[in-house]
Short mmCIF file of C-alpha atoms and ligand atoms in Angstrom, two decimals:
data_model
loop_
_atom_site.label_atom_id
_atom_site.label_comp_id
_atom_site.label_asym_id
_atom_site.label_seq_id
_atom_site.Cartn_x
_atom_site.Cartn_y
_atom_site.Cartn_z
CA UNK A 1 114.60 102.24 101.92
CA UNK A 2 116.26 105.06 103.80
CA UNK A 3 113.46 105.50 106.25
CA UNK A 4 114.14 105.61 109.94
CA UNK A 5 111.98 103.69 112.39
CA UNK A 6 109.35 105.56 114.28
CA UNK A 7 110.54 106.90 117.59
CA UNK A 8 107.02 108.12 117.75
CA UNK A 9 106.73 109.50 121.22
CA UNK A 10 109.58 111.90 120.61
CA UNK A 11 108.33 112.60 117.09
CA UNK A 12 104.85 113.48 118.19
CA UNK A 13 105.50 114.03 121.82
CA UNK A 14 107.43 116.88 123.38
CA UNK A 15 105.87 120.26 122.95
CA UNK A 16 106.63 123.80 123.90
CA UNK A 17 103.94 125.80 125.59
CA UNK A 18 101.59 128.12 123.82
CA UNK A 19 101.95 131.79 124.25
CA UNK A 20 98.43 132.70 123.29
CA UNK A 21 99.32 136.35 122.98
CA UNK A 22 101.46 136.02 119.87
CA UNK A 23 98.83 133.93 118.10
CA UNK A 24 101.22 131.06 117.62
CA UNK A 25 100.53 127.39 118.17
CA UNK A 26 102.78 125.28 120.42
CA UNK A 27 106.12 124.38 118.98
CA UNK A 28 106.00 121.08 117.09
CA UNK A 29 102.24 121.33 116.52
CA UNK A 30 101.10 118.79 113.94
CA UNK A 31 99.45 120.25 110.87
CA UNK A 32 97.81 117.66 108.71
CA UNK A 33 94.85 116.50 106.76
CA UNK A 34 92.88 113.29 107.25
CA UNK A 35 91.54 110.78 104.75
CA UNK A 36 90.25 107.20 104.60
CA UNK A 37 91.34 104.49 102.17
CA UNK A 38 87.92 103.72 100.72
CA UNK A 39 87.10 107.38 100.17
CA UNK A 40 90.21 108.15 98.15
CA UNK A 41 91.94 105.03 96.80
CA UNK A 42 89.49 103.72 94.21
CA UNK A 43 88.88 100.12 93.11
CA UNK A 44 88.42 98.86 96.64
CA UNK A 45 86.09 95.98 95.88
CA UNK A 46 86.62 93.36 98.53
CA UNK A 47 84.83 95.18 101.33
CA UNK A 48 81.28 95.68 102.57
CA UNK A 49 81.05 99.26 101.37
CA UNK A 50 81.69 98.26 97.77
CA UNK A 51 78.89 95.72 97.95
CA UNK A 52 76.59 98.28 99.59
CA UNK A 53 77.26 100.78 96.80
CA UNK A 54 76.00 98.29 94.23
CA UNK A 55 72.52 98.29 95.80
CA UNK A 56 70.23 100.74 94.03
CA UNK A 57 69.33 103.85 95.99
CA UNK A 58 72.08 103.54 98.58
CA UNK A 59 74.39 106.28 97.29
CA UNK A 60 73.42 109.77 96.12
CA UNK A 61 73.30 110.06 92.32
CA UNK A 62 74.15 106.34 92.04
CA UNK A 63 77.82 107.19 92.58
CA UNK A 64 80.34 104.52 93.55
CA UNK A 65 83.88 104.51 94.92
CA UNK A 66 85.18 102.79 91.76
CA UNK A 67 87.47 105.69 90.88
CA UNK A 68 87.32 107.85 94.03
CA UNK A 69 90.49 109.95 93.73
CA UNK A 70 92.60 107.13 92.30
CA UNK A 71 94.85 107.83 95.24
CA UNK A 72 95.97 104.20 95.18
CA UNK A 73 98.01 105.12 92.11
CA UNK A 74 98.46 108.85 92.65
CA UNK A 75 99.59 108.91 96.27
CA UNK A 76 102.99 110.35 95.34
CA UNK A 77 101.38 113.31 93.60
CA UNK A 78 98.96 113.76 96.51
CA UNK A 79 101.70 113.70 99.13
CA UNK A 80 103.80 116.13 97.10
CA UNK A 81 100.84 118.51 97.25
CA UNK A 82 100.66 118.06 101.01
CA UNK A 83 104.38 118.76 101.30
CA UNK A 84 103.84 121.88 99.21
CA UNK A 85 101.17 122.85 101.73
CA UNK A 86 103.76 122.64 104.53
CA UNK A 87 102.08 119.69 106.18
CA UNK A 88 104.11 117.79 108.77
CA UNK A 89 101.55 115.03 109.39
CA UNK A 90 98.87 113.10 107.51
CA UNK A 91 96.17 110.74 108.75
CA UNK A 92 95.30 107.86 106.43
CA UNK A 93 93.80 104.42 106.77
CA UNK A 94 95.11 101.01 105.75
CA UNK A 95 92.45 98.97 103.99
CA UNK A 96 91.92 95.73 105.93
CA UNK A 97 90.30 93.97 102.96
CA UNK A 98 93.39 94.58 100.83
CA UNK A 99 95.87 93.35 103.45
CA UNK A 100 93.77 90.33 104.49
CA UNK A 101 91.60 89.43 101.48
CA UNK A 102 90.49 86.13 103.03
CA UNK A 103 90.56 85.13 106.65
CA UNK A 104 94.12 84.54 107.83
CA UNK A 105 95.55 85.09 104.32
CA UNK A 106 97.75 88.15 103.98
CA UNK A 107 98.62 89.73 100.65
CA UNK A 108 102.31 90.62 100.60
CA UNK A 109 101.86 92.73 97.45
CA UNK A 110 99.40 94.98 99.28
CA UNK A 111 101.70 95.14 102.30
CA UNK A 112 104.43 96.34 99.95
CA UNK A 113 102.06 98.91 98.50
CA UNK A 114 101.38 100.40 101.92
CA UNK A 115 105.09 100.28 102.76
CA UNK A 116 105.62 102.43 99.69
CA UNK A 117 102.80 104.75 100.70
CA UNK A 118 104.07 105.24 104.25
CA UNK A 119 107.67 105.38 103.03
CA UNK A 120 106.71 108.16 100.65
CA UNK A 121 105.18 110.16 103.51
CA UNK A 122 108.40 109.68 105.47
CA UNK A 123 110.45 110.83 102.48
CA UNK A 124 108.34 113.99 102.42
CA UNK A 125 108.90 114.47 106.18
CA UNK A 126 105.20 113.96 106.86
CA UNK A 127 104.38 111.96 109.99
CA UNK A 128 101.84 109.21 109.25
CA UNK A 129 98.94 108.68 111.64
CA UNK A 130 97.55 105.31 110.61
CA UNK A 131 93.91 104.37 111.13
CA UNK A 132 93.25 100.62 111.20
CA UNK A 133 89.49 100.66 110.75
CA UNK A 134 87.76 103.51 108.96
CA UNK A 135 84.23 102.25 108.28
CA UNK A 136 85.13 99.40 105.86
CA UNK A 137 85.44 95.68 106.62
CA UNK A 138 86.46 92.74 104.40
CA UNK A 139 83.64 90.68 102.89
CA UNK A 140 84.85 87.45 104.55
CA UNK A 141 84.45 89.20 107.89
CA UNK A 142 80.97 90.60 107.23
CA UNK A 143 79.85 87.19 105.88
CA UNK A 144 80.62 85.83 109.34
CA UNK A 145 78.41 88.48 110.96
CA UNK A 146 80.85 91.39 110.88
CA UNK A 147 81.14 93.61 113.92
CA UNK A 148 77.98 92.16 115.44
CA UNK A 149 79.51 88.64 115.70
CA UNK A 150 80.94 87.49 119.04
CA UNK A 151 84.47 86.82 117.72
CA UNK A 152 84.74 90.10 115.77
CA UNK A 153 87.45 91.69 117.89
CA UNK A 154 89.66 88.57 117.66
CA UNK A 155 89.28 88.50 113.89
CA UNK A 156 90.36 92.15 113.70
CA UNK A 157 93.35 91.46 115.93
CA UNK A 158 94.97 89.20 113.32
CA UNK A 159 95.04 92.11 110.88
CA UNK A 160 96.27 94.54 113.53
CA UNK A 161 99.21 92.32 114.45
CA UNK A 162 100.14 91.79 110.84
CA UNK A 163 100.14 95.52 110.15
CA UNK A 164 102.11 96.23 113.34
CA UNK A 165 104.74 93.66 112.30
CA UNK A 166 104.97 94.59 108.65
CA UNK A 167 104.40 98.35 108.65
CA UNK A 168 104.91 99.49 112.23
CA UNK A 169 108.43 100.84 111.67
CA UNK A 170 106.97 103.45 109.33
CA UNK A 171 103.98 104.48 111.45
CA UNK A 172 104.21 107.66 113.54
CA UNK A 173 100.94 107.39 115.44
CA UNK A 174 98.19 104.81 115.54
CA UNK A 175 94.45 105.31 115.49
CA UNK A 176 92.78 101.95 116.04
CA UNK A 177 89.12 102.60 115.20
CA UNK A 178 87.51 105.56 113.50
CA UNK A 179 84.43 106.92 115.25
CA UNK A 180 83.04 103.68 116.70
CA UNK A 181 79.78 105.11 118.02
CA UNK A 182 78.94 106.98 114.82
CA UNK A 183 79.85 103.95 112.72
CA UNK A 184 77.52 101.71 114.73
CA UNK A 185 74.69 104.26 114.69
CA UNK A 186 74.94 104.74 110.93
CA UNK A 187 75.04 101.01 110.19
CA UNK A 188 72.56 99.65 112.73
CA UNK A 189 70.28 102.56 113.70
CA UNK A 190 70.04 104.95 110.75
CA UNK A 191 70.84 102.49 107.98
CA UNK A 192 73.03 104.86 105.98
CA UNK A 193 76.09 102.59 106.22
CA UNK A 194 76.30 98.83 105.64
CA UNK A 195 74.71 96.59 106.76
CA UNK A 196 71.88 99.14 106.43
CA UNK A 197 69.90 98.15 109.53
CA UNK A 198 67.37 100.58 110.89
CA UNK A 199 66.41 100.82 114.55
CA UNK A 200 68.50 97.76 115.47
CA UNK A 201 69.49 98.96 118.93
CA UNK A 202 70.54 95.50 120.12
CA UNK A 203 72.80 95.16 117.07
CA UNK A 204 74.27 98.59 117.69
CA UNK A 205 75.03 97.63 121.27
CA UNK A 206 76.80 94.44 120.19
CA UNK A 207 78.81 96.35 117.61
CA UNK A 208 80.00 99.09 119.96
CA UNK A 209 80.81 96.50 122.59
CA UNK A 210 82.91 94.53 120.07
CA UNK A 211 84.59 97.68 118.83
CA UNK A 212 85.52 98.54 122.40
CA UNK A 213 87.15 95.13 122.85
CA UNK A 214 88.80 95.41 119.44
CA UNK A 215 90.33 98.73 120.44
CA UNK A 216 91.60 97.45 123.77
CA UNK A 217 93.12 94.34 122.16
CA UNK A 218 94.69 96.40 119.40
CA UNK A 219 96.11 98.85 121.92
CA UNK A 220 97.87 96.08 123.82
CA UNK A 221 99.15 94.36 120.67
CA UNK A 222 100.59 97.54 119.17
CA UNK A 223 102.20 98.67 122.42
CA UNK A 224 103.80 95.27 122.84
CA UNK A 225 105.46 95.62 119.45
CA UNK A 226 106.01 99.41 119.45
CA UNK A 227 106.05 100.63 123.06
CA UNK A 228 106.92 104.22 122.15
CA UNK A 229 104.29 104.74 119.46
CA UNK A 230 101.26 106.76 120.60
CA UNK A 231 98.06 104.75 120.18
CA UNK A 232 94.52 106.10 120.39
CA UNK A 233 91.24 106.20 118.52
CA UNK A 234 89.05 108.87 116.98
CA UNK A 235 85.78 109.80 118.66
CA UNK A 236 83.13 111.64 116.68
CA UNK A 237 81.70 114.47 118.73
CA UNK A 238 78.38 115.53 117.26
CA UNK A 239 77.35 118.36 119.57
CA UNK A 240 73.83 118.22 121.04
CA UNK A 241 72.40 121.35 122.64
CA UNK A 242 69.16 121.44 124.65
CA UNK A 243 66.32 123.20 122.83
CA UNK A 244 65.48 125.14 125.97
CA UNK A 245 66.36 125.34 129.61
CA UNK A 246 63.44 123.09 130.47
CA UNK A 247 64.42 119.96 132.33
CA UNK A 248 62.94 117.61 129.73
CA UNK A 249 64.91 119.23 126.90
CA UNK A 250 68.11 119.17 128.89
CA UNK A 251 67.49 115.54 129.65
CA UNK A 252 66.76 114.75 125.99
CA UNK A 253 69.95 116.47 124.80
CA UNK A 254 71.97 114.84 127.57
CA UNK A 255 70.66 111.41 126.65
CA UNK A 256 71.40 111.87 122.96
CA UNK A 257 74.93 113.01 123.81
CA UNK A 258 75.39 110.13 126.21
CA UNK A 259 74.29 107.61 123.59
CA UNK A 260 76.90 108.90 121.16
CA UNK A 261 79.70 109.48 123.65
CA UNK A 262 79.61 106.16 125.51
CA UNK A 263 80.01 102.53 124.71
CA UNK A 264 79.52 99.30 126.65
CA UNK A 265 82.69 98.14 128.36
CA UNK A 266 81.06 95.27 130.28
CA UNK A 267 77.52 93.89 130.36
CA UNK A 268 75.30 96.77 131.44
CA UNK A 269 78.22 99.15 131.97
CA UNK A 270 78.75 102.19 129.76
CA UNK A 271 81.86 104.30 129.67
CA UNK A 272 82.96 107.36 127.72
CA UNK A 273 84.69 106.46 124.46
CA UNK A 274 87.36 109.07 125.18
CA UNK A 275 88.21 107.21 128.39
CA UNK A 276 89.34 104.09 126.51
CA UNK A 277 92.93 102.99 127.07
CA UNK A 278 94.95 105.39 124.94
CA UNK A 279 98.04 107.58 124.86
CA UNK A 280 96.24 110.52 123.30
CA UNK A 281 92.65 111.52 122.72
CA UNK A 282 91.56 111.77 119.11
CA UNK A 283 88.52 113.93 118.56
CA UNK A 284 86.55 114.58 115.38
CA UNK A 285 84.15 117.48 115.56
CA UNK A 286 82.21 119.11 112.76
CA UNK A 287 78.61 119.92 113.61
CA UNK A 288 75.72 119.88 116.03
CA UNK A 289 71.99 120.35 116.54
CA UNK A 290 69.41 121.31 119.11
CA UNK A 291 67.46 118.55 120.80
CA UNK A 292 63.94 118.80 122.19
CA UNK A 293 61.92 116.22 124.09
CA UNK A 294 58.96 115.17 121.93
CA UNK A 295 56.42 112.64 123.26
CA UNK A 296 55.05 112.12 119.73
CA UNK A 297 58.25 110.48 118.49
CA UNK A 298 58.62 107.10 120.16
CA UNK A 299 60.45 105.75 117.10
CA UNK A 300 63.08 108.46 117.45
CA UNK A 301 63.60 107.84 121.15
CA UNK A 302 61.26 110.79 121.95
CA UNK A 303 63.61 113.40 120.62
CA UNK A 304 63.30 116.00 117.92
CA UNK A 305 66.51 117.36 116.41
CA UNK A 306 66.80 120.57 114.48
CA UNK A 307 69.40 123.05 113.32
CA UNK A 308 70.32 125.96 115.53
CA UNK A 309 68.44 129.03 114.34
CA UNK A 310 70.82 131.76 113.20
CA UNK A 311 73.84 129.49 112.70
CA UNK A 312 75.22 128.46 109.30
CA UNK A 313 74.08 125.07 108.03
CA UNK A 314 76.68 123.02 106.16
CA UNK A 315 75.74 121.25 102.94
CA UNK A 316 75.59 118.00 104.93
CA UNK A 317 72.50 119.53 106.54
CA UNK A 318 73.70 120.21 110.08
CA UNK A 319 74.61 123.42 111.91
CA UNK A 320 78.23 124.26 112.53
CA UNK A 321 79.67 126.77 114.97
CA UNK A 322 83.45 127.16 115.27
CA UNK A 323 83.00 128.12 118.94
CA UNK A 324 81.81 124.57 119.71
CA UNK A 325 85.34 123.36 119.13
CA UNK A 326 86.50 125.21 122.25
CA UNK A 327 83.78 123.58 124.35
CA UNK A 328 84.40 120.13 122.89
CA UNK A 329 88.12 120.43 123.66
CA UNK A 330 87.54 121.80 127.13
CA UNK A 331 85.48 118.74 128.05
CA UNK A 332 88.64 116.68 127.50
CA UNK A 333 90.85 118.74 129.79
CA UNK A 334 90.09 116.70 132.92
CA UNK A 335 91.48 113.59 131.25
CA UNK A 336 94.92 115.22 131.24
CA UNK A 337 96.06 113.62 128.00
CA UNK A 338 97.43 115.06 124.77
CA UNK A 339 94.63 115.78 122.32
CA UNK A 340 94.73 115.58 118.55
CA UNK A 341 91.87 116.88 116.44
CA UNK A 342 91.70 113.86 114.17
CA UNK A 343 89.05 115.44 111.93
CA UNK A 344 87.34 118.77 111.42
CA UNK A 345 86.09 120.46 108.30
CA UNK A 346 83.19 122.08 106.54
CA UNK A 347 81.00 120.68 103.74
CA UNK A 348 80.50 123.42 101.19
CA UNK A 349 80.95 124.25 97.52
CA UNK A 350 81.78 127.83 98.59
CA UNK A 351 85.45 127.88 99.44
CA UNK A 352 85.21 131.37 101.00
CA UNK A 353 82.93 129.84 103.65
CA UNK A 354 85.50 127.11 104.28
CA UNK A 355 88.28 129.68 104.67
CA UNK A 356 86.31 131.65 107.22
CA UNK A 357 85.39 128.52 109.15
CA UNK A 358 89.00 127.32 109.13
CA UNK A 359 90.42 130.46 110.71
CA UNK A 360 87.52 130.72 113.17
CA UNK A 361 87.78 127.13 114.27
CA UNK A 362 91.55 127.35 114.65
CA UNK A 363 91.24 130.48 116.77
CA UNK A 364 88.94 128.44 119.01
CA UNK A 365 91.58 125.73 119.16
CA UNK A 366 93.99 128.41 120.36
CA UNK A 367 91.50 129.54 122.99
CA UNK A 368 91.17 125.94 124.21
CA UNK A 369 94.95 125.67 124.42
CA UNK A 370 95.04 128.89 126.43
CA UNK A 371 92.31 127.35 128.64
CA UNK A 372 94.77 124.56 129.41
CA UNK A 373 93.82 121.78 126.96
CA UNK A 374 96.95 120.04 125.69
CA UNK A 375 96.10 120.13 121.97
CA UNK A 376 99.05 118.95 119.90
CA UNK A 377 97.77 118.70 116.38
CA UNK A 378 94.99 119.35 113.90
CA UNK A 379 94.03 117.14 110.95
CA UNK A 380 91.69 118.92 108.57
CA UNK A 381 89.10 116.74 106.87
CA UNK A 382 90.14 116.47 104.13
CA UNK A 383 92.89 116.94 101.56
CA UNK A 384 91.18 115.98 98.29
CA UNK A 385 87.41 116.18 97.69
CA UNK A 386 86.44 112.52 97.81
CA UNK A 387 83.80 109.79 98.01
CA UNK A 388 81.62 110.98 100.89
CA UNK A 389 80.00 107.61 101.70
CA UNK A 390 76.22 107.61 101.11
CA UNK A 391 76.47 111.18 99.78
CA UNK A 392 78.76 110.07 96.96
CA UNK A 393 80.53 113.01 95.33
CA UNK A 394 77.82 115.54 96.16
CA UNK A 395 79.81 116.89 99.11
CA UNK A 396 83.02 118.87 99.06
CA UNK A 397 85.11 119.01 102.19
CA UNK A 398 88.56 119.13 100.59
CA UNK A 399 91.29 121.75 100.51
CA UNK A 400 92.16 120.37 97.08
CA UNK A 401 89.60 120.08 94.27
CA UNK A 402 89.55 116.95 92.11
CA UNK A 403 88.17 117.21 88.58
CA UNK A 404 85.78 114.25 88.37
CA UNK A 405 86.60 113.68 84.68
CA UNK A 406 90.35 114.17 84.53
CA UNK A 407 91.11 113.67 88.26
CA UNK A 408 93.33 116.72 88.03
CA UNK A 409 94.05 118.22 91.45
CA UNK A 410 93.84 121.96 92.17
CA UNK A 411 94.70 123.45 95.52
CA UNK A 412 91.83 125.69 96.62
CA UNK A 413 92.34 129.10 98.26
CA UNK A 414 91.49 127.37 101.58
CA UNK A 415 94.39 124.99 100.91
CA UNK A 416 96.72 127.92 100.37
CA UNK A 417 95.45 129.53 103.55
CA UNK A 418 96.05 126.30 105.46
CA UNK A 419 99.54 126.09 103.95
CA UNK A 420 100.33 129.58 105.32
CA UNK A 421 99.00 128.69 108.75
CA UNK A 422 101.11 125.51 108.82
CA UNK A 423 104.23 127.36 107.62
CA UNK A 424 103.99 130.08 110.25
CA UNK A 425 102.47 127.86 112.96
CA UNK A 426 100.12 130.78 113.54
CA UNK A 427 96.89 132.26 112.32
CA UNK A 428 97.12 135.14 109.85
CA UNK A 429 97.31 138.44 111.74
CA UNK A 430 94.08 139.80 110.26
CA UNK A 431 92.13 136.79 111.55
CA UNK A 432 93.43 137.03 115.13
CA UNK A 433 90.61 137.79 117.53
C1 LIG B 501 84.20 110.47 108.84
C2 LIG B 501 84.68 110.71 107.42
C3 LIG B 501 83.66 111.57 106.69
C4 LIG B 501 83.51 112.87 107.43
C5 LIG B 501 82.59 113.88 106.76
C6 LIG B 501 83.66 111.70 109.53
O1 LIG B 501 82.75 111.34 110.49
O2 LIG B 501 85.23 109.88 109.58
O3 LIG B 501 84.92 109.50 106.80
O4 LIG B 501 84.02 111.79 105.37
O5 LIG B 501 82.98 112.60 108.71
O6 LIG B 501 81.28 113.43 106.75
#
């Protein structure tokens, strides 16, 4: 189909150095947006999220992902928009429940669909970063206990190998698991994701442990088949700040951060998610909160969380500060690996706010690069406004608006701004600090 195989390490690998003074990003910097199959494709009915959406009260306004952005049929139009926005990369996920609708049974029609999708990105000269698990799992898998079941990582491996064999030549970079710690917390602690458990700490532990093994197995399997392709995962970095300088608040914030940033790698042994076996570090950062120790909250692990006074609060309800991006990135410097910002964005209906945030956060990315962090790409969440999980369509994080009735796409001013940044590989002069 006229598409060359991925020589991914050279595609996404060698970089020039940043000269911070001219406001430019390193040569070859990846400019992309990120999305997830279930949030954009529509009609994705064979997975746990679809079932969850049918339960009353689960999703804001009773919304469902039935239509989403109909990206399953409109991907060509969507990628043409991305090309028009000068994007050279795009992060998307392959829906496991479509590829493997029953255990061990692979759907060649769906494989062909994703070959077309990835092929189309290649035609548009957009490097695909492929996520293998972005919050959704097939029903056959969840019926067997899902990610909490002992053989979960093995079950996932069958899908991974199939995708590596059938689609790997088109993939530029791999992202095995999206935000494992956040996924487990939302599904087993908070109850906002399927299976909707609340306070199930033992379940959460089993899930993160299985996700860790799933990642490690997937890493080995992909590298065996595609040794040059960079493989990593995406870690969600919710930023916790101590409410005060008091020891108990610092301890409370540190514990909350530790719980989100680490996962069990062996019985009783926790390790940082970003230290998993990987060729690059994928980091998703959006927001944060203050944390105080509170002895009256045993059910909330004795912590009280609240927004940072004086900082903007996104429509998701959490504070955001573009300067946190620099700190988040600097924490990764010691690991000495290439870093990709796999997600970052701002939930708002006010696009002027998004534009300001975008330039501010990217100037902090530049500062981190000048500090010595090897940041090689930025994937804005997200291209089209989409199905925001339990929040349904109430949230807008996209650079492209989608009319909910006609599904017509309109690039927002923030999308045009991002297009200029990508074209020049630099921030607009007037936004330089
Ligand atoms: C998730 C996305 C989600 C975004 C905004 C990320 O944690 O990966 O799926 O849409 O946050 O809430």
